[in-house]
Tab-separated table of C-alpha atoms in Angstrom:
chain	number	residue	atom	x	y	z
M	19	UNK	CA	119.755	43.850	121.505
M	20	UNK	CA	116.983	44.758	124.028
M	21	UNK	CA	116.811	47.963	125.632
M	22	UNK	CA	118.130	47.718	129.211
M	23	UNK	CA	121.357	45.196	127.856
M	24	UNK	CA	124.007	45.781	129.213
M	25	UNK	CA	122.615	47.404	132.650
M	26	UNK	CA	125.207	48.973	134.505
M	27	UNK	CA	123.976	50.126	138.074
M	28	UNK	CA	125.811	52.191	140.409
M	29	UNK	CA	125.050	53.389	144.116
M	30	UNK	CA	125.859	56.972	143.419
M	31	UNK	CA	127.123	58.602	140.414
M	32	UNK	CA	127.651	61.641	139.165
M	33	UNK	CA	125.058	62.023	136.211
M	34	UNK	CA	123.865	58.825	134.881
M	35	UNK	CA	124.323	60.752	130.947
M	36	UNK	CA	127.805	61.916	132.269
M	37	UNK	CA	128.742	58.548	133.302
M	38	UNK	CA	127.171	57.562	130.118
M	39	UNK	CA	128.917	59.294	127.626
M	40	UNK	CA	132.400	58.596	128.822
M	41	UNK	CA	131.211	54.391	128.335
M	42	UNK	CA	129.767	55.652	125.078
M	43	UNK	CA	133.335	57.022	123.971
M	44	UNK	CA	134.418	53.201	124.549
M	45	UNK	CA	131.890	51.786	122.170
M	46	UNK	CA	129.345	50.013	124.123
M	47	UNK	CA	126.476	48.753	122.284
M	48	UNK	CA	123.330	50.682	121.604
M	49	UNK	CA	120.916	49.958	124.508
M	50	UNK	CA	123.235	50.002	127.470
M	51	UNK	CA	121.651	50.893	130.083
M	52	UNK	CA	123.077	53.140	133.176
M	53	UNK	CA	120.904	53.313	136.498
M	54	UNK	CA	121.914	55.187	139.533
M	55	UNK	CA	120.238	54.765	143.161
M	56	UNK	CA	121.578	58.957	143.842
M	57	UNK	CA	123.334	61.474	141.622
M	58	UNK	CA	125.361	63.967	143.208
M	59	UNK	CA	125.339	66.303	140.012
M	60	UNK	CA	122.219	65.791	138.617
M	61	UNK	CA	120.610	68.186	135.799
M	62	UNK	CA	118.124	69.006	133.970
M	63	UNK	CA	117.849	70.903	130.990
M	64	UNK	CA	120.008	74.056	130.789
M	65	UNK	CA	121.935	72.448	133.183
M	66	UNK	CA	119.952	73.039	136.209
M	67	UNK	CA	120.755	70.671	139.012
M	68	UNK	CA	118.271	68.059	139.527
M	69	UNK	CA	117.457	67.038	142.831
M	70	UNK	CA	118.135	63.485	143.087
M	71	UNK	CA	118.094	61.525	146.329
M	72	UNK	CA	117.886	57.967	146.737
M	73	UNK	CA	114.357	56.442	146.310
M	74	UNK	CA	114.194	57.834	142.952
M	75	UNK	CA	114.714	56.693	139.813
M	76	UNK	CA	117.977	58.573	137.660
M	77	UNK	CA	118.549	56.144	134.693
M	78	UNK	CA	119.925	57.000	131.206
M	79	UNK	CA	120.182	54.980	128.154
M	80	UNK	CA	122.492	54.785	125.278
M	81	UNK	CA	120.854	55.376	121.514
M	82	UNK	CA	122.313	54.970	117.848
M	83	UNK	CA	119.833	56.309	115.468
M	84	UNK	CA	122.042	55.642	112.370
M	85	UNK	CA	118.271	55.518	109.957
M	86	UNK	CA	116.827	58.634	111.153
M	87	UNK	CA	118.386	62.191	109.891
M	88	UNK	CA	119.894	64.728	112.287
M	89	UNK	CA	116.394	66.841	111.708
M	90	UNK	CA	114.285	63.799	113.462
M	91	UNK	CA	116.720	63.159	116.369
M	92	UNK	CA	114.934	66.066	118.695
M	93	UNK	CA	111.970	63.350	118.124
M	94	UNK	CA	113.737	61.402	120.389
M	95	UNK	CA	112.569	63.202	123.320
M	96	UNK	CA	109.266	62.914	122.914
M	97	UNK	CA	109.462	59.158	122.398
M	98	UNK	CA	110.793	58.571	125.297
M	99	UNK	CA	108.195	60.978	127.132
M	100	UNK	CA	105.465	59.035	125.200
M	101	UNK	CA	107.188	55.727	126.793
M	102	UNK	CA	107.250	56.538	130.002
M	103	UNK	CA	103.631	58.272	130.171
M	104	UNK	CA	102.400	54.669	128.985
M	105	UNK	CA	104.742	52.814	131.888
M	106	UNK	CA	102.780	54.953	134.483
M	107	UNK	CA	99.671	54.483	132.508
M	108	UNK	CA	100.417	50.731	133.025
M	109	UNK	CA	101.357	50.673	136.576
M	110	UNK	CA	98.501	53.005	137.577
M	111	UNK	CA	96.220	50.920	135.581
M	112	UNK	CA	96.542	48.194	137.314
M	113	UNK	CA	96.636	49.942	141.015
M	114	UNK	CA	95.029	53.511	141.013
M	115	UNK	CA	92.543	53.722	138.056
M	116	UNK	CA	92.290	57.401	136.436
M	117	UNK	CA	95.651	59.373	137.087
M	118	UNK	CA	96.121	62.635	135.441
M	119	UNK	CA	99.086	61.446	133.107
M	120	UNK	CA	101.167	64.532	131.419
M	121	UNK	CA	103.903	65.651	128.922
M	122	UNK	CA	104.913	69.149	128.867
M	123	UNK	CA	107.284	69.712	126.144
M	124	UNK	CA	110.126	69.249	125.718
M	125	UNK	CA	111.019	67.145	128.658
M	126	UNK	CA	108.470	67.611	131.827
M	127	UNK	CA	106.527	64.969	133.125
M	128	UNK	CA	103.441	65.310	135.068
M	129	UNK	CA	101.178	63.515	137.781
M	130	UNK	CA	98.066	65.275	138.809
M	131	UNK	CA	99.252	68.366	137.474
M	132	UNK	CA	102.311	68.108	139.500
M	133	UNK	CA	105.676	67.761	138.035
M	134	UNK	CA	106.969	63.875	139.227
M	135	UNK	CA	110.282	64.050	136.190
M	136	UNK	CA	111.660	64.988	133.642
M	137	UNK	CA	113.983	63.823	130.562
M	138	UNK	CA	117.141	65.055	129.122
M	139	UNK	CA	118.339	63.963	125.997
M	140	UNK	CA	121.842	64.964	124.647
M	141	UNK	CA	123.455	64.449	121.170
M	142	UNK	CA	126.909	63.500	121.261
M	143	UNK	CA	129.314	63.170	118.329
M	144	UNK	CA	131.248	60.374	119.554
M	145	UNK	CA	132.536	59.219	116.198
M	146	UNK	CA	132.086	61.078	112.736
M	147	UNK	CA	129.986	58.666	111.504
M	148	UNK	CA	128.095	57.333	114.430
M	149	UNK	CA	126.129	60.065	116.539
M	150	UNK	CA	124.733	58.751	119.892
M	151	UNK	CA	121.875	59.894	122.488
M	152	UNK	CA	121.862	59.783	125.665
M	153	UNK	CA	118.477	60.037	126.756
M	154	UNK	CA	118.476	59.996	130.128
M	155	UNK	CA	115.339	60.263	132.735
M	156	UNK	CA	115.032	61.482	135.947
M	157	UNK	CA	111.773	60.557	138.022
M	158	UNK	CA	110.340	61.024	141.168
M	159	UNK	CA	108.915	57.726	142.517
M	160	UNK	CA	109.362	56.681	146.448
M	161	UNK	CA	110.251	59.729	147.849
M	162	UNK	CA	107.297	62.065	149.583
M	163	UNK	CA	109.264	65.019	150.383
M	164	UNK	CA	110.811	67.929	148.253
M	165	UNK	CA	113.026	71.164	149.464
M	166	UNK	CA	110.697	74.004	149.658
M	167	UNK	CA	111.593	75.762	146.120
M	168	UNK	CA	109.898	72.072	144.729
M	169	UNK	CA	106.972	72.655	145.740
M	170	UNK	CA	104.952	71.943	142.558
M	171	UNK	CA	106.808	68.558	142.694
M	172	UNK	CA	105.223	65.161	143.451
M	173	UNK	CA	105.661	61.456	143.058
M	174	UNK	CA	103.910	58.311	142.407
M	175	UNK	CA	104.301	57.386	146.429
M	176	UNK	CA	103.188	61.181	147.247
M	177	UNK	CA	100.186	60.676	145.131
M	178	UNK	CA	99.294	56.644	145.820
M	179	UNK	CA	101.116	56.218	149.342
M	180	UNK	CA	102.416	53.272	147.956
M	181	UNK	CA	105.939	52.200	147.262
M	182	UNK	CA	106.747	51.165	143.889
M	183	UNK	CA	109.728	48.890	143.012
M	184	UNK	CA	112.342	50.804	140.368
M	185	UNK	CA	113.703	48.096	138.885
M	186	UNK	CA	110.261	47.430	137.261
M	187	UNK	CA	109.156	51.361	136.088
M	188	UNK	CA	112.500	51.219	134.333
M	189	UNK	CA	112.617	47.447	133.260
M	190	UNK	CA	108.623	48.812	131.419
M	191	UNK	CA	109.882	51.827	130.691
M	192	UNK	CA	112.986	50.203	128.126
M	193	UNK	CA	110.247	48.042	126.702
M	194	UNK	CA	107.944	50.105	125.768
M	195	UNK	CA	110.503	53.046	124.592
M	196	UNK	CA	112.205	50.451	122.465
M	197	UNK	CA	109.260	49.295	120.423
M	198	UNK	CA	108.181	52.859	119.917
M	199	UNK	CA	111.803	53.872	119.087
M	200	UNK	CA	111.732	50.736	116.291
M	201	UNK	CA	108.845	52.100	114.816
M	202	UNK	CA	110.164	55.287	114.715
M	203	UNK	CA	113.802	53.936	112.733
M	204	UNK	CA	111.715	52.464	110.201
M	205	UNK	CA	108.648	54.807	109.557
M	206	UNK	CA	109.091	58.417	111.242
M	207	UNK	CA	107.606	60.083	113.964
M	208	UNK	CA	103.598	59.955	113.089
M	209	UNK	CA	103.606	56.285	112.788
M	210	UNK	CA	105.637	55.082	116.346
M	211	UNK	CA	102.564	57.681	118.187
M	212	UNK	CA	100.327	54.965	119.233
């Protein structure tokens, strides 16, 4: 089933990888998709809150990696880093040529040397013989202001002046993360790096 199927998106939530893992204790289907337009308790790794007003993008999706073993999982991460580095690398492509595009492990990514998101990617146990992850993304894309301790935040509007539609980033972003994440089930890590 593609990434992105079922899509499930919600004015204001939460978390999008709380909201997540409760529909994930139900059984949906790997690739279910949750996108919120706000999150009231958004966070970040080590459970710092993420600030995350509407204009942004706060997705997370829903991952069975029954062919991998529990020492690749972490891999996930960076997959999903790699993906969406290549859906800005796309959009910018085609808009702004030459954008400073980076990762900064294990979750951070960059614009012009300015943070613009970041992932967080959580194992859950939901049944014995079925581990999920929720890898869920955070990114800063139409909004051009941040509180003052932010200040080494940006976004793709701060840095184009341009407003960019959210459906699509995330819509490229499940593409591109799913044929990476293939790759990955079948051969390991070295062979989904493009």
């Amino acid at each position: 089933m593609p990434f992105g199927q079922p899509l499930i998106h919600k004015v204001t939530l939460n978390s999008t990888n709380t909201f997540l893992k409760h529909l994930a204790g139900k059984g949906v289907p790997e690739g279910t998709l949750v996108w919120a337009d706000s999150q009231t308790g958004g966070r970040g790794r080590y459970g710092r809150e993420w600030h995350s007003p509407k204009g942004n993008l706060y997705a997370s999706l829903l991952l069975k990696p029954l062919k991998r073993s529990d020492e690749s999982i972490p891999q996930i991460s960076l997959l999903a880093g790699i993906a969406m580095a290549e859906t800005l690398e796309k959009v910018f492509h085609r808009n702004f040529p030459h954008p400073q595009i980076g990762l900064k492990w294990p979750n951070d990514i960059y614009l012009n040397r300015k943070k613009c998101g970041g992932l967080l990617c959580e194992i859950e146990p939901i049944h014995r013989d079925e581990p999920c992850v929720i890898a869920g993304l955070g990114l800063n894309v139409n909004c051009r202001t941040f509180p003052p301790a932010l200040s080494h935040a940006t976004s793709l509007s701060a840095e184009t002046g341009k407003k960019f539609d959210l459906s699509h980033l995330l819509l490229e972003w499940c593409s591109i993360f799913q044929e990476l994440y293939e790759i990955w089930q079948r051969e390991g890590f070295a062979s989904s790096q493009k």
